PDB file of C-alpha atoms in Angstrom:
ATOM      1  CA  MET A   1     -18.873  12.269 -14.928  1.00 59.00           C
ATOM      2  CA  THR A   2     -16.523  15.139 -15.704  1.00 84.00           C
ATOM      3  CA  VAL A   3     -13.362  15.087 -13.593  1.00 92.00           C
ATOM      4  CA  ASN A   4     -12.446  18.428 -12.042  1.00 97.00           C
ATOM      5  CA  ARG A   5      -8.656  18.483 -12.080  1.00 98.00           C
ATOM      6  CA  ARG A   6      -8.189  22.030 -10.807  1.00 98.00           C
ATOM      7  CA  ILE A   7      -6.261  20.746  -7.772  1.00 98.00           C
ATOM      8  CA  SER A   8      -4.789  17.263  -7.408  1.00 98.00           C
ATOM      9  CA  VAL A   9      -2.275  15.356  -5.307  1.00 98.00           C
ATOM     10  CA  ALA A  10       0.481  13.651  -7.282  1.00 98.00           C
ATOM     11  CA  PRO A  11       0.947   9.884  -7.474  1.00 97.00           C
ATOM     12  CA  MET A  12       3.905   9.093  -5.208  1.00 95.00           C
ATOM     13  CA  MET A  13       5.432   5.641  -4.805  1.00 93.00           C
ATOM     14  CA  ASP A  14       5.192   4.244  -1.250  1.00 93.00           C
ATOM     15  CA  TRP A  15       3.178   7.293  -0.198  1.00 97.00           C
ATOM     16  CA  THR A  16      -0.199   7.697  -1.907  1.00 98.00           C
ATOM     17  CA  ASP A  17      -1.612   4.299  -1.016  1.00 98.00           C
ATOM     18  CA  ARG A  18      -5.271   3.763  -0.103  1.00 98.00           C
ATOM     19  CA  HIS A  19      -4.695   4.699   3.554  1.00 98.00           C
ATOM     20  CA  ASP A  20      -3.064   7.998   2.667  1.00 98.00           C
ATOM     21  CA  ARG A  21      -5.805   8.833   0.186  1.00 98.00           C
ATOM     22  CA  TYR A  22      -8.546   8.162   2.735  1.00 98.00           C
ATOM     23  CA  PHE A  23      -6.694  10.396   5.194  1.00 98.00           C
ATOM     24  CA  LEU A  24      -6.318  13.233   2.658  1.00 98.00           C
ATOM     25  CA  ARG A  25      -9.997  12.951   1.803  1.00 98.00           C
ATOM     26  CA  GLN A  26     -10.841  13.940   5.381  1.00 98.00           C
ATOM     27  CA  ILE A  27      -9.040  17.235   4.736  1.00 98.00           C
ATOM     28  CA  SER A  28     -10.346  18.079   1.252  1.00 98.00           C
ATOM     29  CA  ARG A  29     -13.566  16.838  -0.335  1.00 97.00           C
ATOM     30  CA  HIS A  30     -12.768  17.944  -3.894  1.00 98.00           C
ATOM     31  CA  THR A  31      -9.032  17.487  -4.504  1.00 98.00           C
ATOM     32  CA  LEU A  32      -8.396  14.785  -7.111  1.00 98.00           C
ATOM     33  CA  LEU A  33      -6.300  11.986  -5.596  1.00 98.00           C
ATOM     34  CA  TYR A  34      -3.992   9.618  -7.494  1.00 98.00           C
ATOM     35  CA  THR A  35      -2.899   6.098  -6.681  1.00 98.00           C
ATOM     36  CA  GLU A  36       0.728   5.116  -6.590  1.00 97.00           C
ATOM     37  CA  MET A  37       1.902   3.960 -10.001  1.00 95.00           C
ATOM     38  CA  VAL A  38       0.736   0.378 -10.598  1.00 96.00           C
ATOM     39  CA  THR A  39       2.447  -1.569 -13.362  1.00 94.00           C
ATOM     40  CA  THR A  40       0.441  -3.462 -15.944  1.00 95.00           C
ATOM     41  CA  GLY A  41       2.213  -6.651 -14.883  1.00 94.00           C
ATOM     42  CA  ALA A  42       1.094  -6.225 -11.283  1.00 94.00           C
ATOM     43  CA  ILE A  43      -2.525  -5.955 -12.434  1.00 96.00           C
ATOM     44  CA  ILE A  44      -2.490  -8.668 -15.093  1.00 95.00           C
ATOM     45  CA  HIS A  45      -0.356 -11.207 -13.223  1.00 92.00           C
ATOM     46  CA  GLY A  46      -0.520 -10.052  -9.592  1.00 81.00           C
ATOM     47  CA  GLY A  47      -3.144  -9.566  -6.909  1.00 83.00           C
ATOM     48  CA  VAL A  48      -5.738  -7.363  -8.581  1.00 92.00           C
ATOM     49  CA  GLU A  49      -7.687  -6.686  -5.409  1.00 92.00           C
ATOM     50  CA  ARG A  50      -4.552  -5.712  -3.508  1.00 90.00           C
ATOM     51  CA  HIS A  51      -3.478  -3.246  -6.165  1.00 94.00           C
ATOM     52  CA  LEU A  52      -6.816  -1.746  -7.216  1.00 97.00           C
ATOM     53  CA  ARG A  53      -9.182  -1.747  -4.262  1.00 96.00           C
ATOM     54  CA  TYR A  54      -9.993   1.492  -2.503  1.00 97.00           C
ATOM     55  CA  ASN A  55     -12.642   3.020  -0.238  1.00 97.00           C
ATOM     56  CA  ASP A  56     -15.565   4.694  -2.033  1.00 97.00           C
ATOM     57  CA  ALA A  57     -14.946   7.780   0.093  1.00 97.00           C
ATOM     58  CA  GLU A  58     -11.725   8.348  -1.866  1.00 98.00           C
ATOM     59  CA  HIS A  59     -13.558   9.634  -4.970  1.00 98.00           C
ATOM     60  CA  PRO A  60     -12.595  11.522  -7.054  1.00 98.00           C
ATOM     61  CA  ILE A  61      -9.688   9.123  -7.598  1.00 98.00           C
ATOM     62  CA  ALA A  62      -7.388   8.397 -10.534  1.00 98.00           C
ATOM     63  CA  LEU A  63      -5.411   5.218 -11.209  1.00 98.00           C
ATOM     64  CA  GLN A  64      -1.897   5.698 -12.547  1.00 98.00           C
ATOM     65  CA  LEU A  65      -0.571   2.898 -14.734  1.00 97.00           C
ATOM     66  CA  GLY A  66       3.031   2.100 -15.629  1.00 95.00           C
ATOM     67  CA  GLY A  67       3.708   0.256 -18.862  1.00 94.00           C
ATOM     68  CA  SER A  68       4.682   0.596 -22.507  1.00 93.00           C
ATOM     69  CA  ASP A  69       2.878  -2.255 -24.251  1.00 95.00           C
ATOM     70  CA  PRO A  70      -0.456  -1.127 -25.743  1.00 97.00           C
ATOM     71  CA  ASP A  71      -2.082  -4.556 -25.364  1.00 98.00           C
ATOM     72  CA  ASP A  72      -1.043  -4.853 -21.720  1.00 97.00           C
ATOM     73  CA  LEU A  73      -2.229  -1.326 -20.964  1.00 98.00           C
ATOM     74  CA  ALA A  74      -5.573  -2.028 -22.637  1.00 98.00           C
ATOM     75  CA  ARG A  75      -5.966  -5.224 -20.597  1.00 98.00           C
ATOM     76  CA  ALA A  76      -5.119  -3.357 -17.384  1.00 98.00           C
ATOM     77  CA  CYS A  77      -7.741  -0.730 -18.242  1.00 98.00           C
ATOM     78  CA  GLU A  78     -10.348  -3.432 -18.857  1.00 98.00           C
ATOM     79  CA  ILE A  79      -9.624  -4.924 -15.437  1.00 97.00           C
ATOM     80  CA  ALA A  80      -9.679  -1.461 -13.823  1.00 98.00           C
ATOM     81  CA  ASN A  81     -13.119  -0.801 -15.308  1.00 98.00           C
ATOM     82  CA  GLY A  82     -14.488  -3.097 -12.618  1.00 97.00           C
ATOM     83  CA  TYR A  83     -13.246  -0.668  -9.972  1.00 97.00           C
ATOM     84  CA  ALA A  84     -14.812   2.495 -11.429  1.00 97.00           C
ATOM     85  CA  TYR A  85     -11.875   4.871 -11.186  1.00 98.00           C
ATOM     86  CA  ASP A  86     -12.609   8.439 -12.268  1.00 98.00           C
ATOM     87  CA  GLU A  87      -9.518   8.598 -14.501  1.00 98.00           C
ATOM     88  CA  ILE A  88      -6.751   6.361 -15.817  1.00 98.00           C
ATOM     89  CA  ASN A  89      -3.333   8.035 -16.115  1.00 98.00           C
ATOM     90  CA  LEU A  90      -0.273   6.817 -18.033  1.00 97.00           C
ATOM     91  CA  ASN A  91       3.062   7.438 -16.310  1.00 95.00           C
ATOM     92  CA  CYS A  92       5.584   9.033 -18.687  1.00 94.00           C
ATOM     93  CA  GLY A  93       7.591  10.813 -16.015  1.00 86.00           C
ATOM     94  CA  CYS A  94       9.000   8.440 -13.393  1.00 81.00           C
ATOM     95  CA  PRO A  95      12.821   8.126 -13.685  1.00 75.00           C
ATOM     96  CA  SER A  96      13.479   5.208 -11.310  1.00 68.00           C
ATOM     97  CA  ASP A  97      15.813   2.371 -12.294  1.00 61.00           C
ATOM     98  CA  ARG A  98      12.959  -0.149 -12.106  1.00 57.00           C
ATOM     99  CA  VAL A  99      10.954   1.906 -14.563  1.00 56.00           C
ATOM    100  CA  GLN A 100      13.919   2.359 -16.900  1.00 53.00           C
ATOM    101  CA  ASN A 101      14.582  -1.385 -16.915  1.00 57.00           C
ATOM    102  CA  GLY A 102      10.989  -1.879 -18.001  1.00 55.00           C
ATOM    103  CA  ALA A 103      11.337   0.797 -20.714  1.00 65.00           C
ATOM    104  CA  PHE A 104       8.439   2.879 -19.449  1.00 70.00           C
ATOM    105  CA  GLY A 105       7.939   5.941 -17.241  1.00 79.00           C
ATOM    106  CA  ALA A 106      10.172   8.849 -18.261  1.00 81.00           C
ATOM    107  CA  CYS A 107      11.818   6.704 -20.965  1.00 85.00           C
ATOM    108  CA  LEU A 108       8.615   7.122 -22.962  1.00 91.00           C
ATOM    109  CA  MET A 109       9.350  10.832 -23.436  1.00 88.00           C
ATOM    110  CA  GLY A 110      11.826   9.676 -26.095  1.00 89.00           C
ATOM    111  CA  THR A 111       9.236   7.625 -27.988  1.00 93.00           C
ATOM    112  CA  PRO A 112       6.071   9.718 -28.465  1.00 95.00           C
ATOM    113  CA  ASP A 113       4.778   7.385 -31.201  1.00 96.00           C
ATOM    114  CA  ILE A 114       4.778   4.476 -28.745  1.00 96.00           C
ATOM    115  CA  VAL A 115       2.965   6.642 -26.181  1.00 97.00           C
ATOM    116  CA  ALA A 116       0.395   7.514 -28.844  1.00 98.00           C
ATOM    117  CA  ASP A 117      -0.202   3.814 -29.530  1.00 98.00           C
ATOM    118  CA  CYS A 118      -0.513   3.167 -25.789  1.00 97.00           C
ATOM    119  CA  VAL A 119      -2.979   5.999 -25.300  1.00 98.00           C
ATOM    120  CA  LYS A 120      -5.078   4.896 -28.266  1.00 98.00           C
ATOM    121  CA  ALA A 121      -5.305   1.366 -26.871  1.00 98.00           C
ATOM    122  CA  MET A 122      -6.146   2.640 -23.385  1.00 98.00           C
ATOM    123  CA  ILE A 123      -8.891   4.940 -24.639  1.00 98.00           C
ATOM    124  CA  GLY A 124     -10.401   2.041 -26.568  1.00 98.00           C
ATOM    125  CA  ALA A 125     -10.492  -0.126 -23.456  1.00 98.00           C
ATOM    126  CA  SER A 126     -11.219   2.301 -20.602  1.00 98.00           C
ATOM    127  CA  ASP A 127     -14.573   3.473 -19.283  1.00 98.00           C
ATOM    128  CA  ALA A 128     -12.778   6.411 -17.632  1.00 98.00           C
ATOM    129  CA  PRO A 129     -10.968   9.296 -19.359  1.00 98.00           C
ATOM    130  CA  VAL A 130      -7.287   8.630 -20.127  1.00 98.00           C
ATOM    131  CA  THR A 131      -4.604  11.203 -19.276  1.00 98.00           C
ATOM    132  CA  VAL A 132      -0.808  11.386 -19.446  1.00 98.00           C
ATOM    133  CA  LYS A 133       1.685  12.586 -16.836  1.00 97.00           C
ATOM    134  CA  ASN A 134       5.047  13.528 -18.292  1.00 96.00           C
ATOM    135  CA  ARG A 135       8.199  15.599 -17.823  1.00 94.00           C
ATOM    136  CA  ILE A 136       9.238  18.569 -19.960  1.00 94.00           C
ATOM    137  CA  GLY A 137      11.914  16.302 -21.450  1.00 89.00           C
ATOM    138  CA  ILE A 138      14.696  13.813 -20.798  1.00 86.00           C
ATOM    139  CA  ASP A 139      18.470  13.984 -20.962  1.00 80.00           C
ATOM    140  CA  ASP A 140      19.766  16.062 -23.881  1.00 77.00           C
ATOM    141  CA  GLN A 141      16.437  16.602 -25.632  1.00 77.00           C
ATOM    142  CA  GLU A 142      16.031  20.192 -26.728  1.00 72.00           C
ATOM    143  CA  ASP A 143      13.644  21.715 -24.259  1.00 81.00           C
ATOM    144  CA  TYR A 144      10.478  23.078 -25.796  1.00 94.00           C
ATOM    145  CA  PRO A 145      10.504  21.582 -29.325  1.00 94.00           C
ATOM    146  CA  SER A 146      10.635  18.034 -27.936  1.00 94.00           C
ATOM    147  CA  LEU A 147       7.874  18.743 -25.416  1.00 96.00           C
ATOM    148  CA  LYS A 148       5.686  20.279 -28.107  1.00 97.00           C
ATOM    149  CA  ARG A 149       6.280  17.312 -30.455  1.00 96.00           C
ATOM    150  CA  PHE A 150       5.472  14.825 -27.692  1.00 97.00           C
ATOM    151  CA  THR A 151       2.256  16.654 -26.765  1.00 98.00           C
ATOM    152  CA  GLU A 152       1.089  17.012 -30.352  1.00 98.00           C
ATOM    153  CA  THR A 153       1.732  13.347 -31.184  1.00 98.00           C
ATOM    154  CA  VAL A 154      -0.056  12.022 -28.090  1.00 98.00           C
ATOM    155  CA  ALA A 155      -2.934  14.499 -28.396  1.00 98.00           C
ATOM    156  CA  ASN A 156      -3.541  13.283 -31.957  1.00 98.00           C
ATOM    157  CA  ALA A 157      -4.059   9.819 -30.476  1.00 98.00           C
ATOM    158  CA  GLY A 158      -6.935  11.162 -28.371  1.00 98.00           C
ATOM    159  CA  CYS A 159      -5.382  12.350 -25.105  1.00 98.00           C
ATOM    160  CA  LYS A 160      -6.884  15.671 -24.041  1.00 98.00           C
ATOM    161  CA  THR A 161      -5.227  16.105 -20.616  1.00 98.00           C
ATOM    162  CA  PHE A 162      -1.506  16.396 -19.869  1.00 98.00           C
ATOM    163  CA  ILE A 163      -0.011  16.761 -16.390  1.00 98.00           C
ATOM    164  CA  VAL A 164       3.461  18.175 -16.872  1.00 97.00           C
ATOM    165  CA  HIS A 165       6.203  17.983 -14.248  1.00 96.00           C
ATOM    166  CA  ALA A 166       8.163  21.136 -15.083  1.00 96.00           C
ATOM    167  CA  ARG A 167      11.581  19.462 -14.762  1.00 93.00           C
ATOM    168  CA  LYS A 168      13.596  17.334 -17.123  1.00 87.00           C
ATOM    169  CA  ALA A 169      14.398  13.777 -16.076  1.00 81.00           C
ATOM    170  CA  TRP A 170      18.055  12.811 -16.370  1.00 79.00           C
ATOM    171  CA  LEU A 171      17.991   9.057 -16.876  1.00 75.00           C
ATOM    172  CA  ASN A 172      21.769   8.811 -16.655  1.00 72.00           C
ATOM    173  CA  GLY A 173      23.651  10.296 -13.730  1.00 68.00           C
ATOM    174  CA  LEU A 174      20.868  11.290 -11.330  1.00 70.00           C
ATOM    175  CA  SER A 175      19.011   9.184  -8.773  1.00 71.00           C
ATOM    176  CA  PRO A 176      15.190   9.318  -8.605  1.00 69.00           C
ATOM    177  CA  LYS A 177      15.482  11.581  -5.547  1.00 72.00           C
ATOM    178  CA  GLU A 178      17.896  13.899  -7.360  1.00 76.00           C
ATOM    179  CA  ASN A 179      15.568  13.947 -10.358  1.00 69.00           C
ATOM    180  CA  ARG A 180      12.905  15.464  -8.112  1.00 68.00           C
ATOM    181  CA  GLU A 181      15.222  18.239  -6.964  1.00 71.00           C
ATOM    182  CA  VAL A 182      18.268  18.880  -9.168  1.00 74.00           C
ATOM    183  CA  PRO A 183      16.964  19.637 -12.683  1.00 77.00           C
ATOM    184  CA  PRO A 184      15.742  23.254 -12.709  1.00 85.00           C
ATOM    185  CA  LEU A 185      12.034  23.990 -12.741  1.00 95.00           C
ATOM    186  CA  LYS A 186      10.921  25.603 -15.994  1.00 95.00           C
ATOM    187  CA  TYR A 187       7.319  26.572 -15.393  1.00 97.00           C
ATOM    188  CA  GLU A 188       7.383  28.892 -18.393  1.00 97.00           C
ATOM    189  CA  LEU A 189       7.588  25.889 -20.750  1.00 97.00           C
ATOM    190  CA  VAL A 190       4.340  24.488 -19.331  1.00 98.00           C
ATOM    191  CA  TYR A 191       2.690  27.917 -19.655  1.00 98.00           C
ATOM    192  CA  ARG A 192       3.834  28.074 -23.268  1.00 98.00           C
ATOM    193  CA  LEU A 193       2.412  24.612 -23.909  1.00 98.00           C
ATOM    194  CA  LYS A 194      -1.015  25.819 -22.788  1.00 98.00           C
ATOM    195  CA  GLN A 195      -0.707  28.860 -25.067  1.00 98.00           C
ATOM    196  CA  ASP A 196       0.157  26.657 -28.044  1.00 98.00           C
ATOM    197  CA  PHE A 197      -2.519  24.046 -27.270  1.00 98.00           C
ATOM    198  CA  PRO A 198      -5.439  26.043 -25.816  1.00 98.00           C
ATOM    199  CA  GLU A 199      -7.837  23.188 -26.650  1.00 98.00           C
ATOM    200  CA  LEU A 200      -5.971  20.791 -24.345  1.00 98.00           C
ATOM    201  CA  GLU A 201      -6.226  20.593 -20.556  1.00 98.00           C
ATOM    202  CA  ILE A 202      -2.737  21.331 -19.215  1.00 98.00           C
ATOM    203  CA  LEU A 203      -1.848  20.833 -15.548  1.00 98.00           C
ATOM    204  CA  ILE A 204       1.422  21.833 -13.910  1.00 98.00           C
ATOM    205  CA  ASN A 205       3.420  19.901 -11.299  1.00 98.00           C
ATOM    206  CA  GLY A 206       6.768  20.301  -9.550  1.00 96.00           C
ATOM    207  CA  GLY A 207       8.012  22.193  -6.499  1.00 95.00           C
ATOM    208  CA  ILE A 208       4.671  23.794  -5.597  1.00 97.00           C
ATOM    209  CA  LYS A 209       4.461  24.414  -1.849  1.00 96.00           C
ATOM    210  CA  THR A 210       1.654  26.912  -1.125  1.00 97.00           C
ATOM    211  CA  LEU A 211      -1.876  27.702  -2.219  1.00 98.00           C
ATOM    212  CA  ASP A 212      -0.762  31.224  -3.112  1.00 98.00           C
ATOM    213  CA  GLU A 213       1.694  29.717  -5.611  1.00 98.00           C
ATOM    214  CA  THR A 214      -1.120  27.506  -6.825  1.00 98.00           C
ATOM    215  CA  GLU A 215      -3.293  30.537  -7.565  1.00 98.00           C
ATOM    216  CA  GLN A 216      -0.497  32.143  -9.550  1.00 98.00           C
ATOM    217  CA  HIS A 217      -0.037  29.029 -11.683  1.00 98.00           C
ATOM    218  CA  LEU A 218      -3.781  28.873 -12.374  1.00 98.00           C
ATOM    219  CA  GLU A 219      -3.487  32.182 -14.190  1.00 98.00           C
ATOM    220  CA  HIS A 220      -1.559  30.272 -16.879  1.00 98.00           C
ATOM    221  CA  VAL A 221      -2.738  26.631 -16.815  1.00 98.00           C
ATOM    222  CA  ASP A 222      -5.895  24.619 -16.124  1.00 98.00           C
ATOM    223  CA  GLY A 223      -4.851  22.816 -12.976  1.00 98.00           C
ATOM    224  CA  VAL A 224      -2.139  22.339 -10.378  1.00 98.00           C
ATOM    225  CA  MET A 225      -0.817  19.046  -9.043  1.00 98.00           C
ATOM    226  CA  ILE A 226       0.836  19.243  -5.614  1.00 98.00           C
ATOM    227  CA  GLY A 227       3.329  16.538  -4.698  1.00 96.00           C
ATOM    228  CA  ARG A 228       5.586  16.159  -1.671  1.00 96.00           C
ATOM    229  CA  GLU A 229       4.196  19.201   0.139  1.00 97.00           C
ATOM    230  CA  ALA A 230       0.750  17.586   0.265  1.00 98.00           C
ATOM    231  CA  TYR A 231       2.304  14.545   1.929  1.00 98.00           C
ATOM    232  CA  GLN A 232       4.676  16.233   4.336  1.00 97.00           C
ATOM    233  CA  ASN A 233       2.259  19.043   5.220  1.00 98.00           C
ATOM    234  CA  PRO A 234      -1.163  17.568   4.364  1.00 98.00           C
ATOM    235  CA  TYR A 235      -3.221  20.265   6.064  1.00 98.00           C
ATOM    236  CA  ILE A 236      -2.226  22.555   3.190  1.00 97.00           C
ATOM    237  CA  LEU A 237      -5.283  21.022   1.502  1.00 98.00           C
ATOM    238  CA  ALA A 238      -7.697  22.287   4.164  1.00 98.00           C
ATOM    239  CA  ASP A 239      -8.437  25.540   2.333  1.00 97.00           C
ATOM    240  CA  VAL A 240      -8.501  24.058  -1.174  1.00 98.00           C
ATOM    241  CA  ASP A 241     -12.244  23.459  -1.273  1.00 98.00           C
ATOM    242  CA  ARG A 242     -13.095  27.064  -0.404  1.00 97.00           C
ATOM    243  CA  ARG A 243     -10.421  28.766  -2.508  1.00 97.00           C
ATOM    244  CA  PHE A 244     -10.618  26.687  -5.651  1.00 98.00           C
ATOM    245  CA  TYR A 245     -14.002  24.948  -5.652  1.00 97.00           C
ATOM    246  CA  GLY A 246     -16.274  27.560  -4.051  1.00 96.00           C
ATOM    247  CA  ASP A 247     -17.264  25.138  -1.277  1.00 96.00           C
ATOM    248  CA  ASP A 248     -17.945  27.033   1.956  1.00 92.00           C
ATOM    249  CA  VAL A 249     -18.334  23.933   4.121  1.00 94.00           C
ATOM    250  CA  LYS A 250     -15.953  24.449   7.024  1.00 95.00           C
ATOM    251  CA  PRO A 251     -13.056  21.971   6.896  1.00 96.00           C
ATOM    252  CA  LEU A 252     -12.345  19.646   9.774  1.00 97.00           C
ATOM    253  CA  THR A 253      -9.770  20.862  12.256  1.00 97.00           C
ATOM    254  CA  ARG A 254      -6.636  18.761  12.583  1.00 97.00           C
ATOM    255  CA  HIS A 255      -8.013  17.153  15.751  1.00 97.00           C
ATOM    256  CA  GLN A 256     -11.283  16.361  13.989  1.00 97.00           C
ATOM    257  CA  VAL A 257      -9.353  14.777  11.123  1.00 98.00           C
ATOM    258  CA  VAL A 258      -7.664  12.428  13.596  1.00 98.00           C
ATOM    259  CA  GLU A 259     -11.006  11.560  15.212  1.00 97.00           C
ATOM    260  CA  ALA A 260     -12.444  10.841  11.757  1.00 98.00           C
ATOM    261  CA  MET A 261      -9.615   8.384  11.125  1.00 98.00           C
ATOM    262  CA  ILE A 262     -10.248   6.313  14.281  1.00 98.00           C
ATOM    263  CA  PRO A 263     -13.118   4.186  12.850  1.00 98.00           C
ATOM    264  CA  TYR A 264     -11.141   3.674   9.644  1.00 98.00           C
ATOM    265  CA  ILE A 265      -8.103   2.445  11.594  1.00 97.00           C
ATOM    266  CA  GLU A 266     -10.288   0.148  13.691  1.00 97.00           C
ATOM    267  CA  GLN A 267     -11.699  -1.381  10.507  1.00 97.00           C
ATOM    268  CA  HIS A 268      -8.198  -1.742   9.051  1.00 97.00           C
ATOM    269  CA  LEU A 269      -7.076  -3.648  12.149  1.00 95.00           C
ATOM    270  CA  THR A 270      -9.596  -6.398  11.369  1.00 95.00           C
ATOM    271  CA  GLU A 271      -7.540  -7.298   8.271  1.00 94.00           C
ATOM    272  CA  GLU A 272      -4.837  -9.952   8.345  1.00 91.00           C
ATOM    273  CA  ASN A 273      -1.375  -8.698   9.379  1.00 91.00           C
ATOM    274  CA  ALA A 274      -2.656  -5.140   9.759  1.00 93.00           C
ATOM    275  CA  THR A 275      -0.988  -2.622  12.068  1.00 95.00           C
ATOM    276  CA  ILE A 276      -1.996   0.927  12.890  1.00 96.00           C
ATOM    277  CA  GLY A 277       1.362   2.005  11.465  1.00 96.00           C
ATOM    278  CA  HIS A 278       0.114   1.206   7.965  1.00 96.00           C
ATOM    279  CA  VAL A 279      -2.220   4.189   8.382  1.00 98.00           C
ATOM    280  CA  THR A 280      -0.549   6.461  10.919  1.00 98.00           C
ATOM    281  CA  ARG A 281       2.710   6.740   8.966  1.00 97.00           C
ATOM    282  CA  HIS A 282       0.783   8.950   6.538  1.00 98.00           C
ATOM    283  CA  MET A 283      -0.532  11.155   9.346  1.00 98.00           C
ATOM    284  CA  LEU A 284       2.803  12.220  10.842  1.00 98.00           C
ATOM    285  CA  GLY A 285       2.843  15.616   9.102  1.00 98.00           C
ATOM    286  CA  LEU A 286      -0.693  16.630  10.070  1.00 98.00           C
ATOM    287  CA  PHE A 287       0.405  19.049  12.791  1.00 97.00           C
ATOM    288  CA  GLN A 288       3.311  20.504  10.810  1.00 95.00           C
ATOM    289  CA  GLN A 289       4.381  23.870  12.265  1.00 91.00           C
ATOM    290  CA  MET A 290       1.905  23.537  15.135  1.00 94.00           C
ATOM    291  CA  ARG A 291       2.674  23.260  18.851  1.00 94.00           C
ATOM    292  CA  GLY A 292       3.033  19.593  19.775  1.00 95.00           C
ATOM    293  CA  ALA A 293       3.916  18.469  16.244  1.00 96.00           C
ATOM    294  CA  LYS A 294       7.202  16.914  17.309  1.00 97.00           C
ATOM    295  CA  GLN A 295       5.595  15.019  20.208  1.00 97.00           C
ATOM    296  CA  TRP A 296       2.840  13.761  17.878  1.00 98.00           C
ATOM    297  CA  ARG A 297       5.330  12.443  15.347  1.00 97.00           C
ATOM    298  CA  ARG A 298       7.597  10.863  17.933  1.00 97.00           C
ATOM    299  CA  TYR A 299       4.828   9.119  19.881  1.00 97.00           C
ATOM    300  CA  LEU A 300       3.264   7.606  16.765  1.00 97.00           C
ATOM    301  CA  SER A 301       6.630   6.594  15.309  1.00 95.00           C
ATOM    302  CA  GLU A 302       7.715   4.870  18.534  1.00 96.00           C
ATOM    303  CA  ASN A 303       4.449   3.136  19.372  1.00 95.00           C
ATOM    304  CA  ALA A 304       2.484   2.419  16.180  1.00 92.00           C
ATOM    305  CA  HIS A 305       4.314  -0.821  15.413  1.00 87.00           C
ATOM    306  CA  ARG A 306       4.429  -2.299  18.891  1.00 88.00           C
ATOM    307  CA  LYS A 307       2.634  -5.612  19.191  1.00 86.00           C
ATOM    308  CA  GLY A 308      -1.077  -5.262  19.847  1.00 88.00           C
ATOM    309  CA  ALA A 309      -1.111  -1.476  19.378  1.00 91.00           C
ATOM    310  CA  GLY A 310      -4.584  -0.141  18.720  1.00 93.00           C
ATOM    311  CA  THR A 311      -6.287   3.190  18.285  1.00 96.00           C
ATOM    312  CA  GLU A 312      -5.474   4.087  21.881  1.00 96.00           C
ATOM    313  CA  VAL A 313      -1.988   4.945  20.579  1.00 96.00           C
ATOM    314  CA  VAL A 314      -3.505   7.532  18.236  1.00 97.00           C
ATOM    315  CA  ARG A 315      -5.569   9.041  21.048  1.00 97.00           C
ATOM    316  CA  GLU A 316      -2.535   9.146  23.350  1.00 97.00           C
ATOM    317  CA  ALA A 317      -0.516  10.897  20.643  1.00 97.00           C
ATOM    318  CA  LEU A 318      -3.362  13.341  20.013  1.00 97.00           C
ATOM    319  CA  ALA A 319      -3.486  14.236  23.715  1.00 96.00           C
ATOM    320  CA  LEU A 320       0.056  15.595  23.361  1.00 96.00           C
ATOM    321  CA  VAL A 321      -1.098  18.247  20.881  1.00 96.00           C
ATOM    322  CA  PRO A 322      -3.014  21.274  22.212  1.00 92.00           C
ATOM    323  CA  GLU A 323      -6.360  21.794  20.504  1.00 85.00           C
ATOM    324  CA  LEU A 324      -6.683  25.366  19.299  1.00 73.00           C
ATOM    325  CA  ASP A 325     -10.018  26.948  18.459  1.00 44.00           C
ATOM    326  CA  ASP A 326      -8.367  29.110  15.820  1.00 41.00           C
ATOM    327  CA  GLU A 327      -6.398  26.423  13.993  1.00 52.00           C
ATOM    328  CA  ALA A 328      -4.884  28.346  11.094  1.00 45.00           C
ATOM    329  CA  LEU A 329      -5.446  27.044   7.601  1.00 44.00           C
ATOM    330  CA  SER A 330      -2.251  26.587   5.629  1.00 40.00           C
ATOM    331  CA  ALA A 331      -1.846  29.207   2.935  1.00 36.00           C
TER     332      ALA A 331
END
C-alpha cells in the first residue's frame, strides 16, 4: 500500500502514544500518525507488545525507531513486521540527552555514512517503506551543504522520503525544549532540498500552526508534518480530510469526538492498572478557544486520576461545554 504523507502528525515523546493516536483518528481519517520514538533496545530486550501494539483504527500509522546500529535496527524492523505498520521511520533529529548518550537521534546528522548503513539494513529487513526524519543540521555544520550531503548519502542507500525539521539542533548548550524553539526556522533550506532532489519525497516540519500555513508549504514540498499544534489544539485536524485529501465526509464535532472515545475508554479500563487519565490527558486541548474549554480542562485534570473514576467523569466534563451547531473548524 502506498502511504499518503501529505499531512502527518509528528512523533512526540510522552505525547503520541496509542491513546492519543486513537483520539486523533476520530478527528481525521487520513492524517498519517506516528508513534513516539521507540528505541531498538526497548523492542529487542523489552516488552514488545507494550511498545508496538496499537488499535487497527489508527491506520495509517508509522513506527519511529531510535538507534544507530544497523543490525539492531534490522532486528527491530523484523519484529515490527508482525505488527504491520504502514511505515518505519529512523529518528535522526531528536536532541535529548538520552539520545545523545546512545549516539543516535540528531547525533546521526554528523555521520551520514552510518545513517546510510542503517537505512540499508532497515530496508532489507522491513516489509514497510523506510523513511528518515532529520534536522537541517547540528551545531556548527554549514547549513545547506551539510544537509545536501546528508540527503544524498542516505538517498543513495535507498531512502526515498525525508521529513525535515527546519531547525538546527544544538547538541551543546540547549535543552531539548529550547531546541524546539530557539534555533531559527529556515524553511527555505527545505524548499531548496526539494528543488535539488525532485525525485525524492520531501516533507517539512517545525513551527507550523495553521492549515493555511500548511497549504503555503505544500506549494514547495510534498508533505507537511504538524507537531505541537496538533497536540495542543487537536481539532486543527478536523478540516484536513476535506482540504488536503478531497474527502467530503463531514468531520465529527468536538462533542461527537468525545462520545466516540467513551467506548474506547471503557475498554481501556478493563486493563490492569488503567485509569481514564491515561486517555483523557490527550483530550485536554480539544475545546481550545471554545467556550467552556477551561472548565473542560480543569474538570478532567482534577478528577481523571481519582480512585475508581470512570467514563462518567468525561460526561460530566463534557456537560460543562456548550454544544454549538456551528462548531467552527480550525483554519
